[in-house]
Amino acid sequence: MNAGDITDITQLLLRERQSRVRAVPDQLRDCYHPDATVTTSWMSSSVDEFIADSAAGAGKNRPRIVNRLGGPVIRLAGTRGTAELPSTTTHWITVNGTEAVLSSFMRLLYRVERRQGIWRISSLVAVNESDTLAPAVPGTDLRIDPRELEGLRPSYRFLAYTRLLSGGTISQDLYGTDRMPAVEALYADDARWLREAGD
Amino acid sequence: MNAEDEAQASIVAQIVLRERQSRDRGWWEQMAETYWADSRVRLSWYDGDGPGFVSGSRAMAESGLATTHQMFAPVVHVRADKAYVEAPTAIRSVTVADGVRGELVVCSRLNYRLQRRQGQWRILSLDPVYESTTLTASVPAEQINVSADDLAGFRSSYAILAWDIARRGGTMSADLLGDDEPTSVAAFYSSVWKWLQSS
């Protein structure tokens, strides 16, 4: 494990998240290889579409989002690396006319590659762990009928509930820790991809 | 820290983050590789050596008790072949009280001492300092009632966790490190600094 690579990759991932939340498309693009792919709750797409979505949000009055990140766990083999970055995203939204706070707990799985001497991201996949929804003002009532939550995936229940409530759509087949076989397959793929570099 | 110690800091941080990641993911062999055989772990449900902690963690996971560590950026101090790391964490789990599903969150600072032997860094000790615990109903419309009387017999820095363990028939020591007993916490930090400075 090379200390310089660990530091470079850590800063790359933190810069990617910062560029995304602050909507700085040029800086975001610089974090990715041109052929990279991105899979989140919004989209499963090429990096171009991901950046176009981010650029569309720049300067607009989107819901207030705060992103808090943990330290990434990084594994290296030659010019390839995999990383898991813990992330908490907090949104201030309106639920049944009352201000609410939605917190999503996720781990972001990255593949990074060093090409021409520079580490950049080749893929990003978000894995949902759990989420919480609370009134922004203690004592106010979000008027949620627990029956409306039935059937929603536990790993992103309130993200799905609030998105459906606002007229949006969300896949019920996202990566989440309530469906471990798919998540384990993801880790196994990453480990295999990393091993290829060491061969 | 001199330049060589600084270069080691990022590698040391990766060992600590990998220990938590492999524990949450059930990667027991990888977790075992982060501990020295003569290491010491002291926390809510265990007091013993590192290898025993790994097998105890495995047994706990196989019994169906799942927790998720939300790790924050570790602070690392390296001096030659010794390192001291403090990593803040929020441990999230689900518990059911009076038929209502709740989210239990334990905030603590994980204190690790590591030693480099034959060029390899591993963990020599793990001591959490407990900060606070919270329990909230998973669904905003529902309510969990825990009275001050229920918690009166427990240490305030980890009261709800100790209460939860006790009502399942277990016991959590009342002598763990916690911010409600600053004198023993100060003595602990002082012993860590002394260890790091000694040759």
mmCIF file of C-alpha atoms in Angstrom:
data_model
loop_
_atom_site.group_PDB
_atom_site.id
_atom_site.type_symbol
_atom_site.label_atom_id
_atom_site.label_comp_id
_atom_site.label_asym_id
_atom_site.label_seq_id
_atom_site.Cartn_x
_atom_site.Cartn_y
_atom_site.Cartn_z
ATOM 1 C CA MET A 1 0.000 0.000 0.000
ATOM 2 C CA ASN A 2 1.514 3.323 -1.066
ATOM 3 C CA ALA A 3 0.762 6.236 1.270
ATOM 4 C CA GLY A 4 0.832 8.796 -1.558
ATOM 5 C CA ASP A 5 -1.776 6.853 -3.571
ATOM 6 C CA ILE A 6 -4.042 6.542 -0.502
ATOM 7 C CA THR A 7 -3.908 10.297 0.043
ATOM 8 C CA ASP A 8 -4.509 11.064 -3.670
ATOM 9 C CA ILE A 9 -7.520 8.717 -3.857
ATOM 10 C CA THR A 10 -9.003 9.999 -0.584
ATOM 11 C CA GLN A 11 -8.840 13.581 -1.866
ATOM 12 C CA LEU A 12 -10.251 12.524 -5.266
ATOM 13 C CA LEU A 13 -13.354 10.977 -3.655
ATOM 14 C CA LEU A 14 -13.926 13.879 -1.258
ATOM 15 C CA ARG A 15 -13.515 16.357 -4.143
ATOM 16 C CA GLU A 16 -16.013 14.371 -6.248
ATOM 17 C CA ARG A 17 -18.649 14.563 -3.500
ATOM 18 C CA GLN A 18 -17.932 18.217 -2.840
ATOM 19 C CA SER A 19 -18.261 19.056 -6.567
ATOM 20 C CA ARG A 20 -21.530 17.115 -6.743
ATOM 21 C CA VAL A 21 -23.187 18.742 -3.725
ATOM 22 C CA ARG A 22 -21.921 22.251 -4.554
ATOM 23 C CA ALA A 23 -22.849 21.720 -8.232
ATOM 24 C CA VAL A 24 -19.439 22.521 -9.772
ATOM 25 C CA PRO A 25 -19.696 20.515 -13.035
ATOM 26 C CA ASP A 26 -16.184 21.179 -14.390
ATOM 27 C CA GLN A 27 -14.540 20.026 -11.199
ATOM 28 C CA LEU A 28 -16.899 17.024 -11.083
ATOM 29 C CA ARG A 29 -15.988 16.011 -14.656
ATOM 30 C CA ASP A 30 -12.284 16.204 -13.818
ATOM 31 C CA CYS A 31 -12.801 13.505 -11.145
ATOM 32 C CA TYR A 32 -13.985 10.919 -13.717
ATOM 33 C CA HIS A 33 -12.495 9.021 -16.632
ATOM 34 C CA PRO A 34 -14.519 9.734 -19.828
ATOM 35 C CA ASP A 35 -15.825 6.121 -19.991
ATOM 36 C CA ALA A 36 -16.955 6.015 -16.336
ATOM 37 C CA THR A 37 -20.417 4.862 -15.176
ATOM 38 C CA VAL A 38 -22.570 6.093 -12.275
ATOM 39 C CA THR A 39 -25.398 4.204 -10.503
ATOM 40 C CA THR A 40 -27.362 6.131 -7.845
ATOM 41 C CA SER A 41 -31.001 6.425 -6.763
ATOM 42 C CA TRP A 42 -31.531 8.909 -9.600
ATOM 43 C CA MET A 43 -29.886 7.193 -12.473
ATOM 44 C CA SER A 44 -27.742 4.441 -13.876
ATOM 45 C CA SER A 45 -25.853 6.173 -16.611
ATOM 46 C CA SER A 46 -22.689 7.345 -18.276
ATOM 47 C CA VAL A 47 -20.704 10.023 -16.523
ATOM 48 C CA ASP A 48 -21.782 12.553 -19.198
ATOM 49 C CA GLU A 49 -25.442 12.211 -18.190
ATOM 50 C CA PHE A 50 -24.507 12.361 -14.507
ATOM 51 C CA ILE A 51 -22.594 15.602 -15.045
ATOM 52 C CA ALA A 52 -25.342 17.078 -17.242
ATOM 53 C CA ASP A 53 -27.810 16.447 -14.385
ATOM 54 C CA SER A 54 -25.446 18.114 -11.940
ATOM 55 C CA ALA A 55 -24.919 21.088 -14.302
ATOM 56 C CA ALA A 56 -28.698 21.484 -14.655
ATOM 57 C CA GLY A 57 -28.896 21.894 -10.883
ATOM 58 C CA ALA A 58 -26.184 24.561 -10.687
ATOM 59 C CA GLY A 59 -27.548 27.924 -9.563
ATOM 60 C CA LYS A 60 -31.102 26.574 -9.184
ATOM 61 C CA ASN A 61 -33.052 26.606 -5.979
ATOM 62 C CA ARG A 62 -32.977 22.855 -5.394
ATOM 63 C CA PRO A 63 -33.870 21.392 -1.993
ATOM 64 C CA ARG A 64 -31.168 22.112 0.556
ATOM 65 C CA ILE A 65 -28.768 19.162 0.739
ATOM 66 C CA VAL A 66 -25.976 18.582 3.215
ATOM 67 C CA ASN A 67 -23.517 15.740 2.684
ATOM 68 C CA ARG A 68 -21.369 14.287 5.468
ATOM 69 C CA LEU A 69 -18.636 11.791 4.639
ATOM 70 C CA GLY A 70 -16.581 9.302 6.585
ATOM 71 C CA GLY A 71 -13.060 8.121 5.811
ATOM 72 C CA PRO A 72 -12.840 5.896 2.727
ATOM 73 C CA VAL A 73 -11.540 2.309 2.996
ATOM 74 C CA ILE A 74 -9.202 1.793 0.035
ATOM 75 C CA ARG A 75 -7.684 -1.307 -1.561
ATOM 76 C CA LEU A 76 -4.974 -1.041 -4.204
ATOM 77 C CA ALA A 77 -3.496 -3.316 -6.872
ATOM 78 C CA GLY A 78 -1.171 -1.732 -9.409
ATOM 79 C CA THR A 79 -2.982 0.999 -11.303
ATOM 80 C CA ARG A 80 -6.418 0.016 -9.928
ATOM 81 C CA GLY A 81 -8.142 0.715 -6.632
ATOM 82 C CA THR A 82 -11.518 0.128 -4.978
ATOM 83 C CA ALA A 83 -12.931 2.315 -2.246
ATOM 84 C CA GLU A 84 -15.922 2.355 0.053
ATOM 85 C CA LEU A 85 -16.938 5.816 1.266
ATOM 86 C CA PRO A 86 -19.560 6.175 4.045
ATOM 87 C CA SER A 87 -22.003 8.975 3.288
ATOM 88 C CA THR A 88 -24.940 10.648 5.023
ATOM 89 C CA THR A 89 -27.089 12.913 2.873
ATOM 90 C CA THR A 90 -29.553 15.213 4.598
ATOM 91 C CA HIS A 91 -32.349 16.927 2.636
ATOM 92 C CA TRP A 92 -34.806 19.527 3.895
ATOM 93 C CA ILE A 93 -38.110 18.807 2.172
ATOM 94 C CA THR A 94 -41.854 19.289 2.590
ATOM 95 C CA VAL A 95 -44.011 16.334 3.643
ATOM 96 C CA ASN A 96 -47.789 16.836 3.693
ATOM 97 C CA GLY A 97 -47.258 20.589 4.006
ATOM 98 C CA THR A 98 -44.821 20.372 6.915
ATOM 99 C CA GLU A 99 -41.061 20.900 6.777
ATOM 100 C CA ALA A 100 -39.158 17.638 7.297
ATOM 101 C CA VAL A 101 -35.584 16.364 7.393
ATOM 102 C CA LEU A 102 -34.719 13.247 5.389
ATOM 103 C CA SER A 103 -31.378 11.578 6.187
ATOM 104 C CA SER A 104 -30.063 8.833 3.900
ATOM 105 C CA PHE A 105 -27.267 6.542 5.083
ATOM 106 C CA MET A 106 -25.288 5.084 2.212
ATOM 107 C CA ARG A 107 -21.982 3.589 1.278
ATOM 108 C CA LEU A 108 -20.554 4.683 -2.037
ATOM 109 C CA LEU A 109 -18.496 2.055 -3.848
ATOM 110 C CA TYR A 110 -15.920 3.465 -6.231
ATOM 111 C CA ARG A 111 -13.517 1.966 -8.733
ATOM 112 C CA VAL A 112 -10.553 4.198 -9.451
ATOM 113 C CA GLU A 113 -7.798 3.844 -12.042
ATOM 114 C CA ARG A 114 -4.502 5.590 -12.582
ATOM 115 C CA ARG A 115 -4.133 6.476 -16.237
ATOM 116 C CA GLN A 116 -1.280 8.663 -17.516
ATOM 117 C CA GLY A 117 -0.181 9.001 -13.900
ATOM 118 C CA ILE A 118 -3.508 10.443 -12.608
ATOM 119 C CA TRP A 119 -6.064 8.704 -10.418
ATOM 120 C CA ARG A 120 -9.672 9.187 -11.600
ATOM 121 C CA ILE A 121 -12.987 7.417 -11.002
ATOM 122 C CA SER A 122 -14.100 4.614 -13.360
ATOM 123 C CA SER A 123 -17.363 3.781 -11.599
ATOM 124 C CA LEU A 124 -19.580 4.800 -8.717
ATOM 125 C CA VAL A 125 -22.372 2.666 -7.236
ATOM 126 C CA ALA A 126 -24.476 3.792 -4.259
ATOM 127 C CA VAL A 127 -25.589 1.133 -1.748
ATOM 128 C CA ASN A 128 -28.445 2.175 0.549
ATOM 129 C CA GLU A 129 -28.172 1.215 4.227
ATOM 130 C CA SER A 130 -31.104 2.961 5.923
ATOM 131 C CA ASP A 131 -32.837 6.311 6.209
ATOM 132 C CA THR A 132 -34.787 8.404 8.690
ATOM 133 C CA LEU A 133 -37.470 11.066 8.348
ATOM 134 C CA ALA A 134 -38.272 13.564 11.111
ATOM 135 C CA PRO A 135 -40.136 16.873 11.365
ATOM 136 C CA ALA A 136 -37.758 19.865 11.026
ATOM 137 C CA VAL A 137 -39.569 21.530 13.913
ATOM 138 C CA PRO A 138 -39.930 19.216 16.943
ATOM 139 C CA GLY A 139 -43.556 18.700 17.863
ATOM 140 C CA THR A 140 -44.961 19.263 14.364
ATOM 141 C CA ASP A 141 -46.727 16.345 12.724
ATOM 142 C CA LEU A 142 -45.825 14.933 9.299
ATOM 143 C CA ARG A 143 -49.179 13.077 9.213
ATOM 144 C CA ILE A 144 -47.670 9.865 7.877
ATOM 145 C CA ASP A 145 -49.934 6.845 7.813
ATOM 146 C CA PRO A 146 -47.650 3.873 8.627
ATOM 147 C CA ARG A 147 -49.695 1.782 6.144
ATOM 148 C CA GLU A 148 -48.352 3.944 3.303
ATOM 149 C CA LEU A 149 -44.856 2.664 4.111
ATOM 150 C CA GLU A 150 -45.796 -0.967 3.705
ATOM 151 C CA GLY A 151 -44.004 -2.677 0.859
ATOM 152 C CA LEU A 152 -41.237 -0.083 0.594
ATOM 153 C CA ARG A 153 -37.664 -1.343 0.891
ATOM 154 C CA PRO A 154 -36.290 -0.855 4.458
ATOM 155 C CA SER A 155 -32.905 0.374 3.178
ATOM 156 C CA TYR A 156 -34.389 3.472 1.486
ATOM 157 C CA ARG A 157 -37.968 3.515 2.755
ATOM 158 C CA PHE A 158 -38.348 7.240 3.382
ATOM 159 C CA LEU A 159 -36.434 8.267 0.255
ATOM 160 C CA ALA A 160 -38.950 6.183 -1.738
ATOM 161 C CA TYR A 161 -41.949 7.400 0.283
ATOM 162 C CA THR A 162 -41.110 11.084 -0.084
ATOM 163 C CA ARG A 163 -40.228 10.796 -3.762
ATOM 164 C CA LEU A 164 -43.508 9.016 -4.546
ATOM 165 C CA LEU A 165 -45.388 11.554 -2.414
ATOM 166 C CA SER A 166 -43.959 14.411 -4.517
ATOM 167 C CA GLY A 167 -45.113 12.704 -7.712
ATOM 168 C CA GLY A 168 -41.748 11.202 -8.680
ATOM 169 C CA THR A 169 -40.742 7.608 -9.305
ATOM 170 C CA ILE A 170 -38.078 5.372 -7.808
ATOM 171 C CA SER A 171 -36.921 1.870 -8.639
ATOM 172 C CA GLN A 172 -37.609 -0.819 -6.050
ATOM 173 C CA ASP A 173 -34.477 -2.626 -7.267
ATOM 174 C CA LEU A 174 -31.714 -0.297 -6.089
ATOM 175 C CA TYR A 175 -28.722 -1.699 -4.233
ATOM 176 C CA GLY A 176 -29.527 -1.945 -0.526
ATOM 177 C CA THR A 177 -28.353 -3.888 2.518
ATOM 178 C CA ASP A 178 -31.821 -5.459 2.786
ATOM 179 C CA ARG A 179 -30.952 -7.454 -0.370
ATOM 180 C CA MET A 180 -27.538 -8.826 0.461
ATOM 181 C CA PRO A 181 -26.995 -11.250 -2.465
ATOM 182 C CA ALA A 182 -26.895 -8.360 -4.953
ATOM 183 C CA VAL A 183 -24.580 -6.333 -2.692
ATOM 184 C CA GLU A 184 -22.277 -9.314 -2.148
ATOM 185 C CA ALA A 185 -22.102 -9.850 -5.905
ATOM 186 C CA LEU A 186 -21.068 -6.217 -6.255
ATOM 187 C CA TYR A 187 -18.217 -6.657 -3.763
ATOM 188 C CA ALA A 188 -17.146 -9.916 -5.442
ATOM 189 C CA ASP A 189 -17.056 -8.146 -8.834
ATOM 190 C CA ASP A 190 -14.955 -5.338 -7.381
ATOM 191 C CA ALA A 191 -12.532 -7.819 -5.796
ATOM 192 C CA ARG A 192 -12.240 -9.699 -9.105
ATOM 193 C CA TRP A 193 -11.642 -6.443 -11.002
ATOM 194 C CA LEU A 194 -8.924 -5.539 -8.530
ATOM 195 C CA ARG A 195 -7.268 -8.965 -8.805
ATOM 196 C CA GLU A 196 -7.097 -8.655 -12.612
ATOM 197 C CA ALA A 197 -4.803 -5.668 -12.133
ATOM 198 C CA GLY A 198 -2.479 -7.685 -9.919
ATOM 199 C CA ASP A 199 -2.135 -10.553 -12.430
ATOM 200 C CA MET B 1 5.439 13.614 13.273
ATOM 201 C CA ASN B 2 8.449 13.535 10.950
ATOM 202 C CA ALA B 3 8.075 12.927 7.181
ATOM 203 C CA GLU B 4 8.414 9.134 7.501
ATOM 204 C CA ASP B 5 5.792 9.005 10.301
ATOM 205 C CA GLU B 6 3.441 11.186 8.243
ATOM 206 C CA ALA B 7 3.736 8.845 5.271
ATOM 207 C CA GLN B 8 2.760 5.934 7.536
ATOM 208 C CA ALA B 9 -0.299 7.773 8.900
ATOM 209 C CA SER B 10 -2.495 7.072 5.874
ATOM 210 C CA ILE B 11 -1.576 3.363 5.951
ATOM 211 C CA VAL B 12 -2.385 3.167 9.677
ATOM 212 C CA ALA B 13 -5.763 4.863 9.065
ATOM 213 C CA GLN B 14 -6.574 2.236 6.421
ATOM 214 C CA ILE B 15 -5.929 -0.625 8.899
ATOM 215 C CA VAL B 16 -8.381 0.902 11.376
ATOM 216 C CA LEU B 17 -11.086 1.598 8.776
ATOM 217 C CA ARG B 18 -10.632 -1.888 7.319
ATOM 218 C CA GLU B 19 -11.101 -3.454 10.797
ATOM 219 C CA ARG B 20 -14.542 -1.803 11.117
ATOM 220 C CA GLN B 21 -15.496 -2.468 7.506
ATOM 221 C CA SER B 22 -14.634 -6.172 7.693
ATOM 222 C CA ARG B 23 -16.550 -6.483 10.976
ATOM 223 C CA ASP B 24 -19.721 -4.967 9.483
ATOM 224 C CA ARG B 25 -19.409 -6.945 6.230
ATOM 225 C CA GLY B 26 -18.639 -10.302 7.873
ATOM 226 C CA TRP B 27 -15.181 -10.583 6.257
ATOM 227 C CA TRP B 28 -13.758 -12.377 9.309
ATOM 228 C CA GLU B 29 -10.367 -13.380 7.877
ATOM 229 C CA GLN B 30 -9.672 -9.807 6.836
ATOM 230 C CA MET B 31 -10.761 -8.584 10.274
ATOM 231 C CA ALA B 32 -8.444 -11.102 12.003
ATOM 232 C CA GLU B 33 -5.514 -9.808 9.938
ATOM 233 C CA THR B 34 -5.857 -6.371 11.537
ATOM 234 C CA TYR B 35 -5.152 -7.591 15.134
ATOM 235 C CA TRP B 36 -2.025 -8.815 16.912
ATOM 236 C CA ALA B 37 -2.586 -12.032 18.899
ATOM 237 C CA ASP B 38 -1.654 -10.278 22.173
ATOM 238 C CA SER B 39 -4.002 -7.321 21.605
ATOM 239 C CA ARG B 40 -6.669 -6.127 24.067
ATOM 240 C CA VAL B 41 -10.253 -5.056 23.282
ATOM 241 C CA ARG B 42 -12.581 -3.561 25.894
ATOM 242 C CA LEU B 43 -16.129 -2.573 24.973
ATOM 243 C CA SER B 44 -19.856 -2.961 25.651
ATOM 244 C CA TRP B 45 -20.030 -6.761 25.312
ATOM 245 C CA TYR B 46 -16.405 -7.953 25.292
ATOM 246 C CA ASP B 47 -13.158 -7.745 27.245
ATOM 247 C CA GLY B 48 -10.303 -9.885 25.931
ATOM 248 C CA ASP B 49 -7.836 -10.323 23.074
ATOM 249 C CA GLY B 50 -8.285 -9.358 19.405
ATOM 250 C CA PRO B 51 -8.663 -12.892 17.978
ATOM 251 C CA GLY B 52 -11.394 -13.608 20.583
ATOM 252 C CA PHE B 53 -13.102 -10.373 19.626
ATOM 253 C CA VAL B 54 -13.149 -11.480 15.969
ATOM 254 C CA SER B 55 -14.722 -14.863 16.814
ATOM 255 C CA GLY B 56 -17.174 -13.195 19.226
ATOM 256 C CA SER B 57 -18.151 -10.690 16.512
ATOM 257 C CA ARG B 58 -18.725 -13.562 14.113
ATOM 258 C CA ALA B 59 -20.935 -15.423 16.623
ATOM 259 C CA MET B 60 -22.907 -12.231 17.232
ATOM 260 C CA ALA B 61 -23.424 -11.637 13.505
ATOM 261 C CA GLU B 62 -24.493 -15.254 12.985
ATOM 262 C CA SER B 63 -27.062 -14.904 15.784
ATOM 263 C CA GLY B 64 -28.694 -12.200 13.648
ATOM 264 C CA LEU B 65 -27.635 -9.097 15.580
ATOM 265 C CA ALA B 66 -26.574 -6.599 12.922
ATOM 266 C CA THR B 67 -25.005 -3.193 13.492
ATOM 267 C CA THR B 68 -23.636 -0.656 11.029
ATOM 268 C CA HIS B 69 -20.705 1.574 11.878
ATOM 269 C CA GLN B 70 -20.824 4.992 10.318
ATOM 270 C CA MET B 71 -17.142 5.892 10.442
ATOM 271 C CA PHE B 72 -15.834 9.422 10.397
ATOM 272 C CA ALA B 73 -12.329 10.572 9.494
ATOM 273 C CA PRO B 74 -9.712 9.189 11.908
ATOM 274 C CA VAL B 75 -7.060 11.348 13.587
ATOM 275 C CA VAL B 76 -3.711 9.549 13.407
ATOM 276 C CA HIS B 77 -0.520 10.041 15.425
ATOM 277 C CA VAL B 78 2.541 8.002 14.467
ATOM 278 C CA ARG B 79 5.830 7.768 16.327
ATOM 279 C CA ALA B 80 8.296 5.290 14.796
ATOM 280 C CA ASP B 81 6.713 1.832 15.245
ATOM 281 C CA LYS B 82 3.748 2.987 17.360
ATOM 282 C CA ALA B 83 0.554 4.675 16.309
ATOM 283 C CA TYR B 84 -2.489 6.053 18.088
ATOM 284 C CA VAL B 85 -5.754 6.590 16.207
ATOM 285 C CA GLU B 86 -9.033 8.121 17.311
ATOM 286 C CA ALA B 87 -11.948 7.462 14.946
ATOM 287 C CA PRO B 88 -15.395 8.901 15.716
ATOM 288 C CA THR B 89 -18.275 6.551 14.921
ATOM 289 C CA ALA B 90 -22.057 6.363 15.020
ATOM 290 C CA ILE B 91 -23.223 2.763 15.465
ATOM 291 C CA ARG B 92 -26.697 2.227 14.054
ATOM 292 C CA SER B 93 -28.927 -0.738 14.809
ATOM 293 C CA VAL B 94 -32.608 -1.591 14.939
ATOM 294 C CA THR B 95 -34.329 -2.577 18.169
ATOM 295 C CA VAL B 96 -37.988 -3.252 18.962
ATOM 296 C CA ALA B 97 -39.463 -1.786 22.171
ATOM 297 C CA ASP B 98 -43.104 -2.444 23.137
ATOM 298 C CA GLY B 99 -43.774 -3.640 19.602
ATOM 299 C CA VAL B 100 -42.458 -0.441 18.030
ATOM 300 C CA ARG B 101 -39.411 -0.561 15.742
ATOM 301 C CA GLY B 102 -36.755 1.961 16.729
ATOM 302 C CA GLU B 103 -33.373 3.197 15.516
ATOM 303 C CA LEU B 104 -30.695 2.931 18.198
ATOM 304 C CA VAL B 105 -27.681 5.172 17.631
ATOM 305 C CA VAL B 106 -24.563 4.951 19.794
ATOM 306 C CA CYS B 107 -21.984 7.722 19.367
ATOM 307 C CA SER B 108 -18.471 6.973 20.497
ATOM 308 C CA ARG B 109 -14.818 7.628 19.735
ATOM 309 C CA LEU B 110 -12.879 4.472 18.918
ATOM 310 C CA ASN B 111 -9.350 4.665 20.289
ATOM 311 C CA TYR B 112 -6.855 2.317 18.680
ATOM 312 C CA ARG B 113 -3.220 1.732 19.491
ATOM 313 C CA LEU B 114 -1.222 0.019 16.731
ATOM 314 C CA GLN B 115 2.264 -1.395 16.558
ATOM 315 C CA ARG B 116 4.494 -2.141 13.562
ATOM 316 C CA ARG B 117 6.281 -5.478 13.835
ATOM 317 C CA GLN B 118 8.501 -6.836 11.013
ATOM 318 C CA GLY B 119 7.229 -3.996 8.854
ATOM 319 C CA GLN B 120 3.541 -4.773 9.398
ATOM 320 C CA TRP B 121 1.037 -2.570 11.204
ATOM 321 C CA ARG B 122 -1.670 -4.239 13.320
ATOM 322 C CA ILE B 123 -3.942 -3.251 16.193
ATOM 323 C CA LEU B 124 -2.681 -3.612 19.761
ATOM 324 C CA SER B 125 -5.732 -2.243 21.566
ATOM 325 C CA LEU B 126 -9.232 -0.922 21.029
ATOM 326 C CA ASP B 127 -10.985 1.213 23.665
ATOM 327 C CA PRO B 128 -14.172 3.120 22.830
ATOM 328 C CA VAL B 129 -15.038 6.268 24.762
ATOM 329 C CA TYR B 130 -18.833 6.465 24.827
ATOM 330 C CA GLU B 131 -20.410 9.840 24.124
ATOM 331 C CA SER B 132 -24.185 9.434 23.903
ATOM 332 C CA THR B 133 -27.025 7.141 22.847
ATOM 333 C CA THR B 134 -30.406 7.884 21.255
ATOM 334 C CA LEU B 135 -33.461 5.808 20.390
ATOM 335 C CA THR B 136 -36.112 7.076 17.972
ATOM 336 C CA ALA B 137 -39.168 5.369 16.519
ATOM 337 C CA SER B 138 -38.469 4.344 12.910
ATOM 338 C CA VAL B 139 -41.817 5.681 11.697
ATOM 339 C CA PRO B 140 -42.473 9.332 12.672
ATOM 340 C CA ALA B 141 -46.128 8.600 13.529
ATOM 341 C CA GLU B 142 -45.142 6.025 16.153
ATOM 342 C CA GLN B 143 -43.704 6.505 19.612
ATOM 343 C CA ILE B 144 -41.302 4.678 21.903
ATOM 344 C CA ASN B 145 -41.669 5.441 25.598
ATOM 345 C CA VAL B 146 -38.577 5.094 27.762
ATOM 346 C CA SER B 147 -38.831 6.951 31.058
ATOM 347 C CA ALA B 148 -36.063 8.682 32.979
ATOM 348 C CA ASP B 149 -36.635 6.066 35.700
ATOM 349 C CA ASP B 150 -35.887 3.268 33.201
ATOM 350 C CA LEU B 151 -32.484 4.815 32.542
ATOM 351 C CA ALA B 152 -31.657 6.034 36.055
ATOM 352 C CA GLY B 153 -29.437 3.061 36.917
ATOM 353 C CA PHE B 154 -27.222 3.391 33.849
ATOM 354 C CA ARG B 155 -24.261 5.581 32.883
ATOM 355 C CA SER B 156 -25.564 8.619 31.004
ATOM 356 C CA SER B 157 -22.957 8.337 28.214
ATOM 357 C CA TYR B 158 -24.330 4.946 27.160
ATOM 358 C CA ALA B 159 -27.630 4.686 29.066
ATOM 359 C CA ILE B 160 -29.951 3.549 26.266
ATOM 360 C CA LEU B 161 -27.489 0.936 24.994
ATOM 361 C CA ALA B 162 -27.041 -0.485 28.538
ATOM 362 C CA TRP B 163 -30.841 -0.438 29.010
ATOM 363 C CA ASP B 164 -31.338 -2.266 25.697
ATOM 364 C CA ILE B 165 -28.738 -4.936 26.600
ATOM 365 C CA ALA B 166 -30.214 -5.343 30.121
ATOM 366 C CA ARG B 167 -33.790 -5.885 28.901
ATOM 367 C CA ARG B 168 -32.482 -8.676 26.625
ATOM 368 C CA GLY B 169 -30.981 -10.337 29.710
ATOM 369 C CA GLY B 170 -27.376 -9.173 29.210
ATOM 370 C CA THR B 171 -25.153 -6.905 31.269
ATOM 371 C CA MET B 172 -23.022 -3.985 30.150
ATOM 372 C CA SER B 173 -20.213 -3.026 32.506
ATOM 373 C CA ALA B 174 -20.728 0.254 34.372
ATOM 374 C CA ASP B 175 -16.961 0.886 34.246
ATOM 375 C CA LEU B 176 -16.410 1.627 30.568
ATOM 376 C CA LEU B 177 -14.891 4.883 29.384
ATOM 377 C CA GLY B 178 -17.532 7.558 28.862
ATOM 378 C CA ASP B 179 -17.728 11.352 28.707
ATOM 379 C CA ASP B 180 -19.880 11.388 31.856
ATOM 380 C CA GLU B 181 -16.769 10.349 33.817
ATOM 381 C CA PRO B 182 -14.158 12.839 32.566
ATOM 382 C CA THR B 183 -11.548 11.924 35.181
ATOM 383 C CA SER B 184 -11.102 8.363 33.934
ATOM 384 C CA VAL B 185 -11.238 9.540 30.310
ATOM 385 C CA ALA B 186 -8.443 12.054 31.018
ATOM 386 C CA ALA B 187 -6.387 9.327 32.710
ATOM 387 C CA PHE B 188 -6.916 7.074 29.691
ATOM 388 C CA TYR B 189 -5.723 9.720 27.197
ATOM 389 C CA SER B 190 -2.760 10.477 29.425
ATOM 390 C CA SER B 191 -1.748 6.788 29.424
ATOM 391 C CA VAL B 192 -2.027 6.673 25.627
ATOM 392 C CA TRP B 193 0.248 9.703 25.179
ATOM 393 C CA LYS B 194 2.734 8.250 27.636
ATOM 394 C CA TRP B 195 2.749 4.967 25.701
ATOM 395 C CA LEU B 196 3.244 6.778 22.380
ATOM 396 C CA GLN B 197 6.158 8.848 23.715
ATOM 397 C CA SER B 198 7.949 5.960 25.459
ATOM 398 C CA SER B 199 10.613 4.190 23.418
#
